[in-house]
Amino acid sequence: MKVIITGAAGQLGQALCRLAPAPLELITTSRTGGDGSIPLDLADAEACRALVQEHRPDWLINAGAYTAVDKAESEPELAQAVNAGAPAAFAQALQATGGRLLQVSTDFVFNGAQGSPYRHDQPVDPLGVYGASKAAGEAAAADTLEAGRLCILRTSWVYGPVGKNFLLTMLRLMREREQLGVVADQVGCPTATSGLARACWAVLEHGVSGVHHWSDAGAASWYDFAVAIAELGQAAGLLENPARINPITTADYPTPAQRPSYSLLDCTATRQALQLPPLHWREALRQVMGDVVA
Ligand SMILES: NC(=O)c1ccc[n+]([C@@H]2O[C@H](COP(=O)([O-])OP(=O)(O)OC[C@H]3O[C@@H](n4cnc5c(N)ncnc54)[C@H](OP(=O)(O)O)[C@@H]3O)[C@@H](O)[C@H]2O)c1
């Protein structure tokens, strides 16, 4: 099987490469190339189409994305080109070559107002530019590619031992400061890149199509997540005297982008389809801590 992974330098992209099953012909792309990856600008739709036409993969996993949620508010055209234009271009080319697309998407396609976990078949209603661009990417791919050859996998609060993420930011701030305010009124579920990458590979293994939800199990506020990082970080020897964590509200910490206050994803159907058991986010965090370089 020939597979293209975009965004190979990102946190999910790196986990996908690390956990790729053998035997597999793997082609990776990143913004600048290097490390064996082909350079590809996801904002360049023609280049995205040409990549698929040249390599004719069985699957393309689109793990690359414009993920700067707040910056997207001031760069809507770029966010739209990367998050909607690239999946549209990939879908168009794959429709012609006969390949399949795994489009990774986000809990931020929902507005967070219903206060209970979102099922995969519920209508989207994004609050910000990032969520809107990801929702547009889902819709463009679904409009173009035959249904049985498209899997949209939405996930939430992604973190891992490398890259830009909440875990690594918190570990740094907890070493630098004596106390920290962390938002306690936004609820979702942290998702480790390792489990998410395994879910992606299971999509390919089982030939799964349609819209799916994947996160680790359980629920947390950012405050809960931060408190667990302090506890488990200390236990793992990554922190000596972690900062005190104080719960604050979203109103105390204004950001350019509005975020859903409750974006838990109901992953029941996906776990069955992928035959993957749930792992609680706190256990996943404990495991990731073991891979963080101090
Ligand atoms: N991170 C989260 O909390 C989260 C939550 C829900 C869903 N998701 C989704 O999960 C997927 C993986 O996210 P992630 O956390 O692994 O994100 P990430 O670490 O930010 O990786 C995204 C990658 O895409 C690359 N990229 C951005 N713009 C590009 C462009 N114009 N051309 C080429 N490459 C470009 C980035 O390169 P640079 O580093 O050079 O910009 C980066 O390597 C994405 O679809 C994201 O929307 C993420």
Short mmCIF file of C-alpha atoms and ligand atoms in Angstrom, two decimals:
data_model
loop_
_atom_site.label_atom_id
_atom_site.label_comp_id
_atom_site.label_asym_id
_atom_site.label_seq_id
_atom_site.Cartn_x
_atom_site.Cartn_y
_atom_site.Cartn_z
CA MET A 1 0.00 0.00 0.00
CA LYS A 2 1.29 3.47 -0.92
CA VAL A 3 0.47 6.26 1.57
CA ILE A 4 1.16 10.00 1.49
CA ILE A 5 1.30 11.83 4.83
CA THR A 6 1.14 15.64 4.71
CA GLY A 7 2.27 17.78 7.64
CA ALA A 8 4.92 15.18 8.49
CA ALA A 9 6.83 17.69 10.66
CA GLY A 10 3.74 18.47 12.79
CA GLN A 11 2.98 16.70 16.06
CA LEU A 12 0.50 14.21 14.53
CA GLY A 13 2.64 13.82 11.39
CA GLN A 14 5.65 12.79 13.47
CA ALA A 15 3.59 10.23 15.43
CA LEU A 16 2.17 8.83 12.18
CA CYS A 17 5.67 8.34 10.79
CA ARG A 18 6.88 6.77 14.05
CA LEU A 19 3.97 4.33 14.25
CA ALA A 20 3.62 3.49 10.56
CA PRO A 21 2.92 -0.21 10.10
CA ALA A 22 5.16 -2.22 7.79
CA PRO A 23 5.16 -3.07 4.95
CA LEU A 24 4.15 0.28 3.52
CA GLU A 25 5.41 2.65 0.86
CA LEU A 26 5.42 5.95 2.73
CA ILE A 27 5.75 9.37 1.10
CA THR A 28 5.86 12.34 3.45
CA THR A 29 5.51 16.06 2.81
CA SER A 30 6.22 19.10 4.93
CA ARG A 31 6.27 22.85 4.38
CA THR A 32 10.02 23.07 3.80
CA GLY A 33 10.94 19.47 2.93
CA GLY A 34 14.07 17.89 4.44
CA ASP A 35 14.35 14.73 6.55
CA GLY A 36 13.29 12.76 3.48
CA SER A 37 10.05 14.74 3.06
CA ILE A 38 8.91 16.38 -0.16
CA PRO A 39 8.41 20.17 0.18
CA LEU A 40 4.72 21.03 -0.27
CA ASP A 41 2.89 24.29 0.42
CA LEU A 42 -0.63 23.26 1.41
CA ALA A 43 -1.88 26.71 0.37
CA ASP A 44 -0.90 25.85 -3.23
CA ALA A 45 -3.84 23.83 -4.54
CA GLU A 46 -2.17 23.11 -7.87
CA ALA A 47 0.88 21.64 -6.10
CA CYS A 48 -1.45 19.49 -3.92
CA ARG A 49 -3.17 18.10 -7.02
CA ALA A 50 0.16 17.52 -8.80
CA LEU A 51 1.53 15.55 -5.81
CA VAL A 52 -1.38 13.09 -5.97
CA GLN A 53 -1.26 12.85 -9.77
CA GLU A 54 2.46 12.08 -9.67
CA HIS A 55 2.46 9.51 -6.86
CA ARG A 56 -1.08 8.03 -7.17
CA PRO A 57 -1.29 6.89 -3.50
CA ASP A 58 -3.80 4.33 -2.20
CA TRP A 59 -4.37 6.69 0.75
CA LEU A 60 -3.46 10.28 1.57
CA ILE A 61 -3.51 11.22 5.27
CA ASN A 62 -3.88 14.99 5.44
CA ALA A 63 -2.30 15.72 8.84
CA GLY A 64 -1.01 19.15 7.80
CA ALA A 65 -3.14 22.14 8.74
CA TYR A 66 -3.15 25.78 9.71
CA THR A 67 -3.58 25.16 13.46
CA ALA A 68 -2.92 28.62 14.97
CA VAL A 69 -6.49 29.16 16.24
CA ASP A 70 -6.05 32.78 17.36
CA LYS A 71 -3.80 33.90 14.49
CA ALA A 72 -6.35 32.53 12.01
CA GLU A 73 -8.68 35.38 13.02
CA SER A 74 -6.29 37.83 11.33
CA GLU A 75 -5.21 35.49 8.49
CA PRO A 76 -8.54 34.05 7.30
CA GLU A 77 -7.50 33.71 3.64
CA LEU A 78 -4.41 31.66 4.50
CA ALA A 79 -6.32 29.49 6.99
CA GLN A 80 -8.99 28.87 4.35
CA ALA A 81 -6.42 28.06 1.63
CA VAL A 82 -4.61 25.51 3.83
CA ASN A 83 -7.55 24.00 5.73
CA ALA A 84 -10.17 24.02 2.97
CA GLY A 85 -8.23 24.46 -0.29
CA ALA A 86 -5.79 21.59 0.30
CA PRO A 87 -8.41 18.92 1.17
CA ALA A 88 -10.50 20.10 -1.78
CA ALA A 89 -7.50 19.73 -4.11
CA PHE A 90 -6.52 16.34 -2.67
CA ALA A 91 -10.11 15.09 -2.99
CA GLN A 92 -10.30 16.26 -6.60
CA ALA A 93 -7.07 14.53 -7.59
CA LEU A 94 -7.85 11.34 -5.60
CA GLN A 95 -11.28 11.14 -7.23
CA ALA A 96 -9.46 10.94 -10.57
CA THR A 97 -6.68 8.57 -9.50
CA GLY A 98 -8.89 6.19 -7.46
CA GLY A 99 -7.19 6.85 -4.10
CA ARG A 100 -8.67 7.48 -0.64
CA LEU A 101 -8.42 10.45 1.72
CA LEU A 102 -8.17 10.54 5.51
CA GLN A 103 -8.90 14.15 6.42
CA VAL A 104 -8.06 15.00 10.04
CA SER A 105 -10.46 17.56 11.49
CA THR A 106 -11.39 19.16 14.77
CA ASP A 107 -13.90 19.50 17.63
CA PHE A 108 -13.81 23.25 16.86
CA VAL A 109 -16.31 22.66 14.02
CA PHE A 110 -18.93 22.64 16.84
CA ASN A 111 -20.18 25.66 18.80
CA GLY A 112 -20.04 23.88 22.17
CA ALA A 113 -23.48 25.04 23.23
CA GLN A 114 -25.27 21.69 23.60
CA GLY A 115 -23.39 20.70 26.78
CA SER A 116 -23.22 16.97 25.95
CA PRO A 117 -20.82 14.97 23.74
CA TYR A 118 -21.13 15.58 19.99
CA ARG A 119 -22.00 12.65 17.76
CA HIS A 120 -20.40 12.44 14.33
CA ASP A 121 -23.72 13.07 12.53
CA GLN A 122 -24.61 16.35 14.25
CA PRO A 123 -24.57 19.63 12.31
CA VAL A 124 -21.44 21.76 12.52
CA ASP A 125 -21.50 25.41 13.61
CA PRO A 126 -17.96 26.73 14.11
CA LEU A 127 -17.33 29.81 16.25
CA GLY A 128 -14.07 31.05 14.71
CA VAL A 129 -12.08 31.25 11.49
CA TYR A 130 -10.04 28.11 12.24
CA GLY A 131 -13.13 25.96 12.91
CA ALA A 132 -14.90 27.43 9.88
CA SER A 133 -11.94 26.68 7.62
CA LYS A 134 -11.74 23.08 8.88
CA ALA A 135 -15.51 22.65 8.41
CA ALA A 136 -15.14 24.01 4.88
CA GLY A 137 -12.37 21.46 4.25
CA GLU A 138 -14.64 18.62 5.41
CA ALA A 139 -17.46 19.84 3.16
CA ALA A 140 -15.24 20.37 0.11
CA ALA A 141 -13.77 16.87 0.40
CA ALA A 142 -17.24 15.32 0.88
CA ASP A 143 -18.62 17.22 -2.14
CA THR A 144 -15.83 15.98 -4.39
CA LEU A 145 -14.74 12.50 -3.37
CA GLU A 146 -16.93 9.41 -3.59
CA ALA A 147 -18.27 8.71 -0.06
CA GLY A 148 -16.68 5.27 0.32
CA ARG A 149 -13.24 6.75 -0.30
CA LEU A 150 -13.31 9.55 2.29
CA CYS A 151 -12.83 9.35 6.06
CA ILE A 152 -13.11 12.52 8.13
CA LEU A 153 -11.61 11.96 11.58
CA ARG A 154 -12.34 14.76 14.04
CA THR A 155 -10.21 14.97 17.15
CA SER A 156 -9.61 17.35 20.06
CA TRP A 157 -6.92 18.99 22.21
CA VAL A 158 -4.01 17.20 20.53
CA TYR A 159 -0.68 17.00 22.36
CA GLY A 160 2.40 14.81 22.41
CA PRO A 161 6.05 14.71 23.44
CA VAL A 162 7.14 17.02 20.57
CA GLY A 163 5.80 20.09 18.79
CA LYS A 164 3.78 23.08 19.92
CA ASN A 165 1.15 21.97 22.43
CA PHE A 166 -0.46 22.61 25.81
CA LEU A 167 1.57 19.93 27.63
CA LEU A 168 4.96 21.33 26.63
CA THR A 169 3.85 24.94 27.17
CA MET A 170 2.57 24.07 30.66
CA LEU A 171 5.75 22.19 31.61
CA ARG A 172 7.79 25.27 30.61
CA LEU A 173 5.52 27.76 32.42
CA MET A 174 5.35 25.56 35.53
CA ARG A 175 9.15 25.69 35.75
CA GLU A 176 9.35 29.46 35.13
CA ARG A 177 6.52 30.76 37.33
CA GLU A 178 5.25 30.43 40.88
CA GLN A 179 1.58 30.42 39.90
CA LEU A 180 -0.51 30.12 36.78
CA GLY A 181 -4.14 30.85 35.90
CA VAL A 182 -5.70 28.21 33.64
CA VAL A 183 -9.19 28.28 32.12
CA ALA A 184 -11.62 26.01 33.99
CA ASP A 185 -14.84 26.65 32.06
CA GLN A 186 -13.92 25.05 28.73
CA VAL A 187 -14.42 21.28 28.70
CA GLY A 188 -13.17 18.79 26.14
CA CYS A 189 -10.78 15.86 26.03
CA PRO A 190 -6.99 15.85 25.65
CA THR A 191 -5.83 13.46 22.92
CA ALA A 192 -2.32 12.04 22.72
CA THR A 193 -0.73 11.94 19.26
CA SER A 194 0.27 8.29 19.74
CA GLY A 195 -3.33 7.09 20.18
CA LEU A 196 -4.56 9.39 17.42
CA ALA A 197 -1.90 8.07 15.03
CA ARG A 198 -2.92 4.48 15.87
CA ALA A 199 -6.53 5.43 15.13
CA CYS A 200 -5.47 6.87 11.75
CA TRP A 201 -3.60 3.70 10.84
CA ALA A 202 -6.62 1.63 11.95
CA VAL A 203 -8.78 3.67 9.53
CA LEU A 204 -6.52 2.54 6.69
CA GLU A 205 -6.31 -1.04 7.95
CA HIS A 206 -10.10 -1.42 8.17
CA GLY A 207 -10.88 0.74 5.11
CA VAL A 208 -13.19 2.94 7.22
CA SER A 209 -15.12 5.78 5.54
CA GLY A 210 -17.55 8.47 6.71
CA VAL A 211 -17.30 10.99 9.54
CA HIS A 212 -15.70 9.74 12.77
CA HIS A 213 -14.71 11.12 16.16
CA TRP A 214 -11.54 10.22 18.02
CA SER A 215 -10.20 11.44 21.35
CA ASP A 216 -8.81 9.77 24.43
CA ALA A 217 -11.48 8.79 26.98
CA GLY A 218 -12.90 10.94 29.78
CA ALA A 219 -13.43 14.69 29.99
CA ALA A 220 -11.42 17.59 31.36
CA SER A 221 -11.20 21.35 31.55
CA TRP A 222 -7.90 22.98 30.64
CA TYR A 223 -7.49 23.51 34.39
CA ASP A 224 -7.95 19.76 35.08
CA PHE A 225 -5.43 19.01 32.33
CA ALA A 226 -2.92 21.47 33.81
CA VAL A 227 -3.30 20.07 37.34
CA ALA A 228 -2.69 16.54 35.99
CA ILE A 229 0.39 17.78 34.09
CA ALA A 230 1.77 19.21 37.35
CA GLU A 231 1.11 15.97 39.28
CA LEU A 232 2.29 13.52 36.64
CA GLY A 233 5.15 15.78 35.56
CA GLN A 234 6.46 15.76 39.12
CA ALA A 235 6.03 11.97 39.35
CA ALA A 236 7.93 11.55 36.06
CA GLY A 237 10.81 13.74 37.31
CA LEU A 238 10.11 16.49 34.74
CA LEU A 239 9.17 19.12 37.36
CA GLU A 240 10.66 19.82 40.78
CA ASN A 241 8.39 22.47 42.26
CA PRO A 242 5.56 23.06 39.80
CA ALA A 243 3.76 26.40 39.85
CA ARG A 244 0.48 26.59 41.73
CA ILE A 245 -2.42 26.30 39.25
CA ASN A 246 -5.39 28.63 39.79
CA PRO A 247 -8.71 28.10 37.98
CA ILE A 248 -9.81 31.13 35.93
CA THR A 249 -12.71 31.78 33.55
CA THR A 250 -12.67 32.32 29.79
CA ALA A 251 -13.64 35.94 30.51
CA ASP A 252 -10.43 36.32 32.60
CA TYR A 253 -8.32 35.20 29.62
CA PRO A 254 -9.65 36.89 26.46
CA THR A 255 -8.34 35.52 23.16
CA PRO A 256 -8.90 36.69 19.55
CA ALA A 257 -10.79 33.47 18.70
CA GLN A 258 -13.89 32.35 20.57
CA ARG A 259 -13.65 28.69 21.59
CA PRO A 260 -16.43 26.15 22.26
CA SER A 261 -17.11 25.88 25.99
CA TYR A 262 -17.95 22.16 25.71
CA SER A 263 -16.53 20.20 22.80
CA LEU A 264 -16.44 16.61 23.98
CA LEU A 265 -16.66 14.16 21.07
CA ASP A 266 -18.70 10.97 21.33
CA CYS A 267 -16.23 8.38 20.04
CA THR A 268 -18.26 5.23 20.80
CA ALA A 269 -19.02 4.28 17.17
CA THR A 270 -15.47 4.99 16.01
CA ARG A 271 -13.87 2.90 18.75
CA GLN A 272 -16.06 -0.02 17.62
CA ALA A 273 -15.34 0.54 13.91
CA LEU A 274 -11.59 0.76 14.51
CA GLN A 275 -11.59 -2.01 17.15
CA LEU A 276 -9.55 0.17 19.48
CA PRO A 277 -10.31 0.22 23.22
CA PRO A 278 -10.63 3.56 25.05
CA LEU A 279 -7.64 4.85 26.98
CA HIS A 280 -8.38 7.47 29.65
CA TRP A 281 -6.67 10.81 28.91
CA ARG A 282 -4.88 10.77 32.28
CA GLU A 283 -3.32 7.36 31.56
CA ALA A 284 -2.39 8.54 28.05
CA LEU A 285 -0.78 11.63 29.62
CA ARG A 286 1.20 9.45 32.05
CA GLN A 287 2.52 7.45 29.08
CA VAL A 288 3.40 10.58 27.05
CA MET A 289 5.32 12.00 30.03
CA GLY A 290 7.72 9.08 29.63
CA ASP A 291 8.62 10.29 26.13
CA VAL A 292 9.12 13.98 27.00
CA VAL A 293 12.76 15.02 26.93
CA ALA A 294 13.41 16.92 30.19
N1 LIG B 1 -3.49 20.66 17.77
C1 LIG B 1 -4.72 20.45 18.22
O1 LIG B 1 -5.03 20.68 19.39
C2 LIG B 1 -5.77 19.88 17.31
C3 LIG B 1 -7.08 19.71 17.80
C4 LIG B 1 -8.04 19.17 16.96
C5 LIG B 1 -7.71 18.82 15.67
N2 LIG B 1 -6.46 19.03 15.22
C6 LIG B 1 -6.16 18.66 13.83
O2 LIG B 1 -5.20 17.61 13.86
C7 LIG B 1 -4.36 17.69 12.72
C8 LIG B 1 -2.91 17.63 13.14
O3 LIG B 1 -2.64 18.76 13.94
P1 LIG B 1 -1.29 18.92 14.74
O4 LIG B 1 -1.66 19.15 16.16
O5 LIG B 1 -0.34 17.83 14.41
O6 LIG B 1 -0.80 20.30 14.13
P2 LIG B 1 0.68 20.91 14.01
O7 LIG B 1 1.59 20.27 14.98
O8 LIG B 1 0.48 22.38 13.99
O9 LIG B 1 1.09 20.40 12.56
C9 LIG B 1 0.53 20.94 11.39
C10 LIG B 1 1.61 20.90 10.34
O10 LIG B 1 1.06 21.50 9.15
C11 LIG B 1 2.07 22.34 8.63
N3 LIG B 1 1.57 23.43 7.79
C12 LIG B 1 0.84 24.51 8.15
N4 LIG B 1 0.65 25.30 7.08
C13 LIG B 1 1.28 24.71 6.04
C14 LIG B 1 1.44 25.06 4.68
N5 LIG B 1 0.92 26.16 4.15
N6 LIG B 1 2.16 24.23 3.89
C15 LIG B 1 2.71 23.10 4.39
N7 LIG B 1 2.59 22.72 5.68
C16 LIG B 1 1.87 23.53 6.49
C17 LIG B 1 2.77 22.91 9.83
O11 LIG B 1 4.03 23.39 9.46
P3 LIG B 1 4.67 24.62 10.28
O12 LIG B 1 4.98 24.05 11.63
O13 LIG B 1 5.86 24.95 9.45
O14 LIG B 1 3.63 25.68 10.32
C18 LIG B 1 2.85 21.69 10.75
O15 LIG B 1 4.00 20.93 10.51
C19 LIG B 1 -4.77 18.96 11.98
O16 LIG B 1 -5.69 18.63 10.96
C20 LIG B 1 -5.50 19.77 13.03
O17 LIG B 1 -6.46 20.64 12.45
C21 LIG B 1 -5.46 19.52 16.00
#
